[in-house]
Amino acid sequence: MSTIRLGDEAPNFTAQSTEGEINFHEWLGDSWGILFSHPADYTPVCTTELGTVAKYKAEFDKRNVKVIALSVDGIASHKDWVKDINETQNTTVNFPIIADEDRKVSMLYDMIHPNANDQLTVRSVFVIGPDKKVKLIIVYPASTGRNFDELLRVIDSLQLTAYHKVATPANWKNGDDCVISPSVTNEEIPALFPKGHTEIKPYLRMTPQPN
């Protein structure tokens, strides 16, 4: 079983999904990506999660993010489950769900934690950049549904900080002030941050969101 850390290249794989065979890196292309696992088909929390992601697709599209789910059940089961998701969540599932009956992808991404359950995946989330590097890992227990507003917030931060020399403070939301990176000298600030800045401490300098 692999151990994946931030900054590692996201392992590539080819797998069957509800939208046909997918080569993960080719499918990602130049987009950001979210790969997230589900313990099993026809589980109540997952049903609400997949319905929520379908409703959020426009927000992910706006951020150039492709979403792909995984469950350890097969394609026929996935396709029947999708009908339930669409019916109960009043939506249309609009992204692929990987079939991982042989646990190949689950093992590749360390999604099975034996002390929690040695058969089913935990609720892993991987955010992957256009460079195919892992930018974020969050792992939830099977009993706790994910907060997709938080995932959007994190993606906003990841994309902002990838292209500007800033970091985002606690509870930051898109549009809030940012922290100027410690590597930026005071002399560089006017050119990099024309909106101005506030120095709270020499190491804590705030600026309006640069983008």
PDB file of C-alpha atoms in Angstrom:
ATOM      1  CA  MET A   1       0.000   0.000   0.000  1.00  0.00           C
ATOM      2  CA  SER A   2       1.363   3.400  -0.994  1.00  0.00           C
ATOM      3  CA  THR A   3       1.929   6.351   1.268  1.00  0.00           C
ATOM      4  CA  ILE A   4       1.149   9.567  -0.597  1.00  0.00           C
ATOM      5  CA  ARG A   5       2.387  12.888   0.703  1.00  0.00           C
ATOM      6  CA  LEU A   6       1.855  16.490  -0.333  1.00  0.00           C
ATOM      7  CA  GLY A   7       3.961  17.349  -3.360  1.00  0.00           C
ATOM      8  CA  ASP A   8       4.121  13.741  -4.610  1.00  0.00           C
ATOM      9  CA  GLU A   9       2.993  12.999  -8.131  1.00  0.00           C
ATOM     10  CA  ALA A  10      -0.527  11.577  -7.997  1.00  0.00           C
ATOM     11  CA  PRO A  11      -0.215   7.925  -9.079  1.00  0.00           C
ATOM     12  CA  ASN A  12      -1.628   7.313 -12.528  1.00  0.00           C
ATOM     13  CA  PHE A  13      -4.035   4.447 -13.189  1.00  0.00           C
ATOM     14  CA  THR A  14      -6.460   3.146 -15.781  1.00  0.00           C
ATOM     15  CA  ALA A  15      -9.862   2.045 -14.494  1.00  0.00           C
ATOM     16  CA  GLN A  16     -13.447   1.519 -15.551  1.00  0.00           C
ATOM     17  CA  SER A  17     -15.946   4.186 -14.534  1.00  0.00           C
ATOM     18  CA  THR A  18     -19.584   5.088 -15.092  1.00  0.00           C
ATOM     19  CA  GLU A  19     -18.312   7.196 -18.035  1.00  0.00           C
ATOM     20  CA  GLY A  20     -16.148   4.450 -19.579  1.00  0.00           C
ATOM     21  CA  GLU A  21     -12.469   3.586 -19.228  1.00  0.00           C
ATOM     22  CA  ILE A  22     -10.378   6.408 -17.772  1.00  0.00           C
ATOM     23  CA  ASN A  23      -6.638   6.969 -17.760  1.00  0.00           C
ATOM     24  CA  PHE A  24      -6.424   9.284 -14.783  1.00  0.00           C
ATOM     25  CA  HIS A  25      -3.641  11.622 -15.940  1.00  0.00           C
ATOM     26  CA  GLU A  26      -5.049  11.876 -19.465  1.00  0.00           C
ATOM     27  CA  TRP A  27      -8.531  12.523 -18.059  1.00  0.00           C
ATOM     28  CA  LEU A  28      -7.174  15.318 -15.848  1.00  0.00           C
ATOM     29  CA  GLY A  29      -5.407  17.022 -18.759  1.00  0.00           C
ATOM     30  CA  ASP A  30      -4.559  20.607 -17.755  1.00  0.00           C
ATOM     31  CA  SER A  31      -7.259  20.774 -15.086  1.00  0.00           C
ATOM     32  CA  TRP A  32      -7.136  20.628 -11.323  1.00  0.00           C
ATOM     33  CA  GLY A  33      -8.738  17.488  -9.966  1.00  0.00           C
ATOM     34  CA  ILE A  34     -10.523  16.055  -6.934  1.00  0.00           C
ATOM     35  CA  LEU A  35     -10.401  12.293  -6.373  1.00  0.00           C
ATOM     36  CA  PHE A  36     -12.617  11.223  -3.487  1.00  0.00           C
ATOM     37  CA  SER A  37     -13.520   7.771  -2.203  1.00  0.00           C
ATOM     38  CA  HIS A  38     -16.723   6.297  -0.859  1.00  0.00           C
ATOM     39  CA  PRO A  39     -16.936   3.273   1.453  1.00  0.00           C
ATOM     40  CA  ALA A  40     -19.534   1.457  -0.688  1.00  0.00           C
ATOM     41  CA  ASP A  41     -22.527   1.911  -2.987  1.00  0.00           C
ATOM     42  CA  TYR A  42     -25.978   2.451  -1.505  1.00  0.00           C
ATOM     43  CA  THR A  43     -24.590   3.993   1.673  1.00  0.00           C
ATOM     44  CA  PRO A  44     -26.646   6.905   2.998  1.00  0.00           C
ATOM     45  CA  VAL A  45     -23.899   9.465   3.660  1.00  0.00           C
ATOM     46  CA  CYS A  46     -22.289   8.848   0.254  1.00  0.00           C
ATOM     47  CA  THR A  47     -25.650   9.288  -1.441  1.00  0.00           C
ATOM     48  CA  THR A  48     -25.905  12.800   0.013  1.00  0.00           C
ATOM     49  CA  GLU A  49     -22.265  13.575  -0.851  1.00  0.00           C
ATOM     50  CA  LEU A  50     -22.490  12.571  -4.495  1.00  0.00           C
ATOM     51  CA  GLY A  51     -25.732  14.496  -4.875  1.00  0.00           C
ATOM     52  CA  THR A  52     -24.080  17.571  -3.354  1.00  0.00           C
ATOM     53  CA  VAL A  53     -21.079  17.346  -5.696  1.00  0.00           C
ATOM     54  CA  ALA A  54     -23.420  17.117  -8.698  1.00  0.00           C
ATOM     55  CA  LYS A  55     -25.128  20.325  -7.557  1.00  0.00           C
ATOM     56  CA  TYR A  56     -21.739  22.029  -7.104  1.00  0.00           C
ATOM     57  CA  LYS A  57     -20.426  21.102 -10.555  1.00  0.00           C
ATOM     58  CA  ALA A  58     -20.777  24.652 -11.887  1.00  0.00           C
ATOM     59  CA  GLU A  59     -18.602  25.919  -9.005  1.00  0.00           C
ATOM     60  CA  PHE A  60     -15.941  23.293  -9.746  1.00  0.00           C
ATOM     61  CA  ASP A  61     -16.098  24.085 -13.486  1.00  0.00           C
ATOM     62  CA  LYS A  62     -15.595  27.778 -12.729  1.00  0.00           C
ATOM     63  CA  ARG A  63     -12.342  26.851 -10.980  1.00  0.00           C
ATOM     64  CA  ASN A  64     -11.185  24.448 -13.749  1.00  0.00           C
ATOM     65  CA  VAL A  65     -11.595  21.464 -11.389  1.00  0.00           C
ATOM     66  CA  LYS A  66     -12.621  17.984 -12.540  1.00  0.00           C
ATOM     67  CA  VAL A  67     -14.234  15.713  -9.941  1.00  0.00           C
ATOM     68  CA  ILE A  68     -14.049  11.930  -9.898  1.00  0.00           C
ATOM     69  CA  ALA A  69     -15.414   9.562  -7.243  1.00  0.00           C
ATOM     70  CA  LEU A  70     -14.445   5.999  -6.357  1.00  0.00           C
ATOM     71  CA  SER A  71     -16.241   3.125  -4.681  1.00  0.00           C
ATOM     72  CA  VAL A  72     -15.159  -0.493  -4.234  1.00  0.00           C
ATOM     73  CA  ASP A  73     -18.276  -1.797  -6.007  1.00  0.00           C
ATOM     74  CA  GLY A  74     -18.778  -2.527  -9.726  1.00  0.00           C
ATOM     75  CA  ILE A  75     -20.110  -0.565 -12.695  1.00  0.00           C
ATOM     76  CA  ALA A  76     -23.583  -2.148 -12.745  1.00  0.00           C
ATOM     77  CA  SER A  77     -24.024  -1.357  -9.056  1.00  0.00           C
ATOM     78  CA  HIS A  78     -22.720   2.204  -9.584  1.00  0.00           C
ATOM     79  CA  LYS A  79     -25.165   2.856 -12.428  1.00  0.00           C
ATOM     80  CA  ASP A  80     -28.139   1.606 -10.434  1.00  0.00           C
ATOM     81  CA  TRP A  81     -27.023   3.622  -7.405  1.00  0.00           C
ATOM     82  CA  VAL A  82     -26.772   6.771  -9.547  1.00  0.00           C
ATOM     83  CA  LYS A  83     -30.514   6.445 -10.249  1.00  0.00           C
ATOM     84  CA  ASP A  84     -31.144   6.525  -6.486  1.00  0.00           C
ATOM     85  CA  ILE A  85     -28.821   9.512  -6.020  1.00  0.00           C
ATOM     86  CA  ASN A  86     -30.570  11.458  -8.777  1.00  0.00           C
ATOM     87  CA  GLU A  87     -34.001  10.628  -7.354  1.00  0.00           C
ATOM     88  CA  THR A  88     -33.340  11.256  -3.663  1.00  0.00           C
ATOM     89  CA  GLN A  89     -31.045  14.283  -4.050  1.00  0.00           C
ATOM     90  CA  ASN A  90     -33.022  15.971  -6.862  1.00  0.00           C
ATOM     91  CA  THR A  91     -30.019  16.224  -9.139  1.00  0.00           C
ATOM     92  CA  THR A  92     -28.193  14.488 -11.997  1.00  0.00           C
ATOM     93  CA  VAL A  93     -24.801  12.910 -11.305  1.00  0.00           C
ATOM     94  CA  ASN A  94     -22.543  14.603 -13.852  1.00  0.00           C
ATOM     95  CA  PHE A  95     -19.081  13.178 -13.126  1.00  0.00           C
ATOM     96  CA  PRO A  96     -17.522   9.695 -13.298  1.00  0.00           C
ATOM     97  CA  ILE A  97     -17.523   7.135 -10.489  1.00  0.00           C
ATOM     98  CA  ILE A  98     -14.646   4.648 -10.632  1.00  0.00           C
ATOM     99  CA  ALA A  99     -15.365   0.956 -10.126  1.00  0.00           C
ATOM    100  CA  ASP A 100     -12.648  -0.468  -7.878  1.00  0.00           C
ATOM    101  CA  GLU A 101     -13.752  -4.011  -7.119  1.00  0.00           C
ATOM    102  CA  ASP A 102     -10.149  -5.273  -7.089  1.00  0.00           C
ATOM    103  CA  ARG A 103      -9.160  -2.418  -4.705  1.00  0.00           C
ATOM    104  CA  LYS A 104      -6.307  -1.483  -7.078  1.00  0.00           C
ATOM    105  CA  VAL A 105      -6.858   2.283  -6.951  1.00  0.00           C
ATOM    106  CA  SER A 106      -7.818   2.166  -3.260  1.00  0.00           C
ATOM    107  CA  MET A 107      -4.498   0.512  -2.427  1.00  0.00           C
ATOM    108  CA  LEU A 108      -2.554   2.845  -4.722  1.00  0.00           C
ATOM    109  CA  TYR A 109      -3.963   5.854  -2.838  1.00  0.00           C
ATOM    110  CA  ASP A 110      -3.948   4.283   0.665  1.00  0.00           C
ATOM    111  CA  MET A 111      -7.722   4.626   0.950  1.00  0.00           C
ATOM    112  CA  ILE A 112      -8.239   1.458   3.007  1.00  0.00           C
ATOM    113  CA  HIS A 113      -7.312   1.902   6.672  1.00  0.00           C
ATOM    114  CA  PRO A 114      -7.466  -1.600   8.198  1.00  0.00           C
ATOM    115  CA  ASN A 115      -8.015  -0.425  11.773  1.00  0.00           C
ATOM    116  CA  ALA A 116     -11.145   1.408  10.621  1.00  0.00           C
ATOM    117  CA  ASN A 117     -12.333  -1.217   8.114  1.00  0.00           C
ATOM    118  CA  ASP A 118     -10.200  -3.698   6.206  1.00  0.00           C
ATOM    119  CA  GLN A 119     -12.606  -3.970   3.252  1.00  0.00           C
ATOM    120  CA  LEU A 120     -14.073  -0.527   2.650  1.00  0.00           C
ATOM    121  CA  THR A 121     -12.394   2.784   1.870  1.00  0.00           C
ATOM    122  CA  VAL A 122     -12.405   5.693   4.286  1.00  0.00           C
ATOM    123  CA  ARG A 123     -13.554   9.080   2.957  1.00  0.00           C
ATOM    124  CA  SER A 124     -10.295  10.226   1.372  1.00  0.00           C
ATOM    125  CA  VAL A 125     -10.009  13.452  -0.614  1.00  0.00           C
ATOM    126  CA  PHE A 126      -7.077  14.280  -2.879  1.00  0.00           C
ATOM    127  CA  VAL A 127      -6.784  17.636  -4.629  1.00  0.00           C
ATOM    128  CA  ILE A 128      -4.379  17.404  -7.550  1.00  0.00           C
ATOM    129  CA  GLY A 129      -2.895  20.306  -9.507  1.00  0.00           C
ATOM    130  CA  PRO A 130      -2.467  20.618 -13.282  1.00  0.00           C
ATOM    131  CA  ASP A 131       1.154  19.492 -12.713  1.00  0.00           C
ATOM    132  CA  LYS A 132      -0.304  16.170 -11.408  1.00  0.00           C
ATOM    133  CA  LYS A 133       1.135  16.864  -7.942  1.00  0.00           C
ATOM    134  CA  VAL A 134      -0.919  16.240  -4.794  1.00  0.00           C
ATOM    135  CA  LYS A 135      -1.836  19.614  -3.241  1.00  0.00           C
ATOM    136  CA  LEU A 136      -4.205  18.534  -0.443  1.00  0.00           C
ATOM    137  CA  ILE A 137      -5.135  15.367   1.416  1.00  0.00           C
ATOM    138  CA  ILE A 138      -8.087  15.136   3.827  1.00  0.00           C
ATOM    139  CA  VAL A 139      -9.284  11.874   5.380  1.00  0.00           C
ATOM    140  CA  TYR A 140     -12.672  11.592   7.074  1.00  0.00           C
ATOM    141  CA  PRO A 141     -14.102   8.552   8.864  1.00  0.00           C
ATOM    142  CA  ALA A 142     -16.962   6.729   7.157  1.00  0.00           C
ATOM    143  CA  SER A 143     -19.465   8.209   9.626  1.00  0.00           C
ATOM    144  CA  THR A 144     -18.747  11.863   8.744  1.00  0.00           C
ATOM    145  CA  GLY A 145     -19.871  13.433   5.486  1.00  0.00           C
ATOM    146  CA  ARG A 146     -17.532  15.888   3.804  1.00  0.00           C
ATOM    147  CA  ASN A 147     -17.979  19.661   3.686  1.00  0.00           C
ATOM    148  CA  PHE A 148     -17.776  20.640   0.021  1.00  0.00           C
ATOM    149  CA  ASP A 149     -17.944  24.355   0.820  1.00  0.00           C
ATOM    150  CA  GLU A 150     -14.644  23.796   2.645  1.00  0.00           C
ATOM    151  CA  LEU A 151     -13.207  22.019  -0.392  1.00  0.00           C
ATOM    152  CA  LEU A 152     -14.127  24.969  -2.605  1.00  0.00           C
ATOM    153  CA  ARG A 153     -12.532  27.324  -0.051  1.00  0.00           C
ATOM    154  CA  VAL A 154      -9.327  25.275  -0.024  1.00  0.00           C
ATOM    155  CA  ILE A 155      -9.196  25.167  -3.830  1.00  0.00           C
ATOM    156  CA  ASP A 156      -9.591  28.959  -3.935  1.00  0.00           C
ATOM    157  CA  SER A 157      -6.638  29.210  -1.542  1.00  0.00           C
ATOM    158  CA  LEU A 158      -4.526  26.673  -3.443  1.00  0.00           C
ATOM    159  CA  GLN A 159      -5.113  28.406  -6.751  1.00  0.00           C
ATOM    160  CA  LEU A 160      -4.489  31.876  -5.316  1.00  0.00           C
ATOM    161  CA  THR A 161      -1.278  30.905  -3.543  1.00  0.00           C
ATOM    162  CA  ALA A 162      -0.003  28.950  -6.571  1.00  0.00           C
ATOM    163  CA  TYR A 163       0.146  32.147  -8.624  1.00  0.00           C
ATOM    164  CA  HIS A 164       0.735  34.896  -6.039  1.00  0.00           C
ATOM    165  CA  LYS A 165       3.276  35.230  -3.218  1.00  0.00           C
ATOM    166  CA  VAL A 166       0.674  35.055  -0.468  1.00  0.00           C
ATOM    167  CA  ALA A 167      -0.736  32.601   2.057  1.00  0.00           C
ATOM    168  CA  THR A 168      -4.273  32.543   3.439  1.00  0.00           C
ATOM    169  CA  PRO A 169      -4.906  33.019   7.172  1.00  0.00           C
ATOM    170  CA  ALA A 170      -7.242  31.112   9.471  1.00  0.00           C
ATOM    171  CA  ASN A 171     -10.874  30.986   8.322  1.00  0.00           C
ATOM    172  CA  TRP A 172      -9.948  32.839   5.115  1.00  0.00           C
ATOM    173  CA  LYS A 173     -12.631  33.043   2.450  1.00  0.00           C
ATOM    174  CA  ASN A 174     -12.312  34.163  -1.151  1.00  0.00           C
ATOM    175  CA  GLY A 175     -12.101  37.961  -1.119  1.00  0.00           C
ATOM    176  CA  ASP A 176     -10.543  38.309   2.354  1.00  0.00           C
ATOM    177  CA  ASP A 177      -7.129  39.813   3.036  1.00  0.00           C
ATOM    178  CA  CYS A 178      -4.106  37.553   2.642  1.00  0.00           C
ATOM    179  CA  VAL A 179      -0.752  37.124   4.350  1.00  0.00           C
ATOM    180  CA  ILE A 180       2.277  38.250   2.354  1.00  0.00           C
ATOM    181  CA  SER A 181       4.766  35.379   2.055  1.00  0.00           C
ATOM    182  CA  PRO A 182       7.804  35.711   4.375  1.00  0.00           C
ATOM    183  CA  SER A 183      10.090  35.348   1.333  1.00  0.00           C
ATOM    184  CA  VAL A 184       8.894  38.737   0.010  1.00  0.00           C
ATOM    185  CA  THR A 185      11.031  41.665   1.185  1.00  0.00           C
ATOM    186  CA  ASN A 186       9.478  44.980   2.178  1.00  0.00           C
ATOM    187  CA  GLU A 187      11.171  46.541  -0.857  1.00  0.00           C
ATOM    188  CA  GLU A 188       9.350  44.143  -3.189  1.00  0.00           C
ATOM    189  CA  ILE A 189       5.894  44.741  -1.719  1.00  0.00           C
ATOM    190  CA  PRO A 190       4.851  47.872  -3.690  1.00  0.00           C
ATOM    191  CA  ALA A 191       5.468  46.199  -7.050  1.00  0.00           C
ATOM    192  CA  LEU A 192       3.891  42.897  -6.078  1.00  0.00           C
ATOM    193  CA  PHE A 193       0.981  44.264  -4.055  1.00  0.00           C
ATOM    194  CA  PRO A 194      -0.115  47.646  -5.468  1.00  0.00           C
ATOM    195  CA  LYS A 195      -3.329  47.548  -3.386  1.00  0.00           C
ATOM    196  CA  GLY A 196      -1.156  48.284  -0.329  1.00  0.00           C
ATOM    197  CA  HIS A 197      -0.413  46.362   2.828  1.00  0.00           C
ATOM    198  CA  THR A 198      -0.538  46.542   6.618  1.00  0.00           C
ATOM    199  CA  GLU A 199       2.383  45.442   8.772  1.00  0.00           C
ATOM    200  CA  ILE A 200       1.104  43.977  12.044  1.00  0.00           C
ATOM    201  CA  LYS A 201       4.489  42.473  12.915  1.00  0.00           C
ATOM    202  CA  PRO A 202       7.568  42.265  10.693  1.00  0.00           C
ATOM    203  CA  TYR A 203       6.646  38.653   9.983  1.00  0.00           C
ATOM    204  CA  LEU A 204       2.864  39.277   9.699  1.00  0.00           C
ATOM    205  CA  ARG A 205       2.007  41.541   6.781  1.00  0.00           C
ATOM    206  CA  MET A 206      -1.493  41.635   5.326  1.00  0.00           C
ATOM    207  CA  THR A 207      -2.617  42.717   1.857  1.00  0.00           C
ATOM    208  CA  PRO A 208      -5.934  42.728   0.004  1.00  0.00           C
ATOM    209  CA  GLN A 209      -6.424  39.609  -2.091  1.00  0.00           C
ATOM    210  CA  PRO A 210      -4.206  40.253  -5.132  1.00  0.00           C
ATOM    211  CA  ASN A 211      -6.374  38.625  -7.800  1.00  0.00           C
TER     212      ASN A 211
END
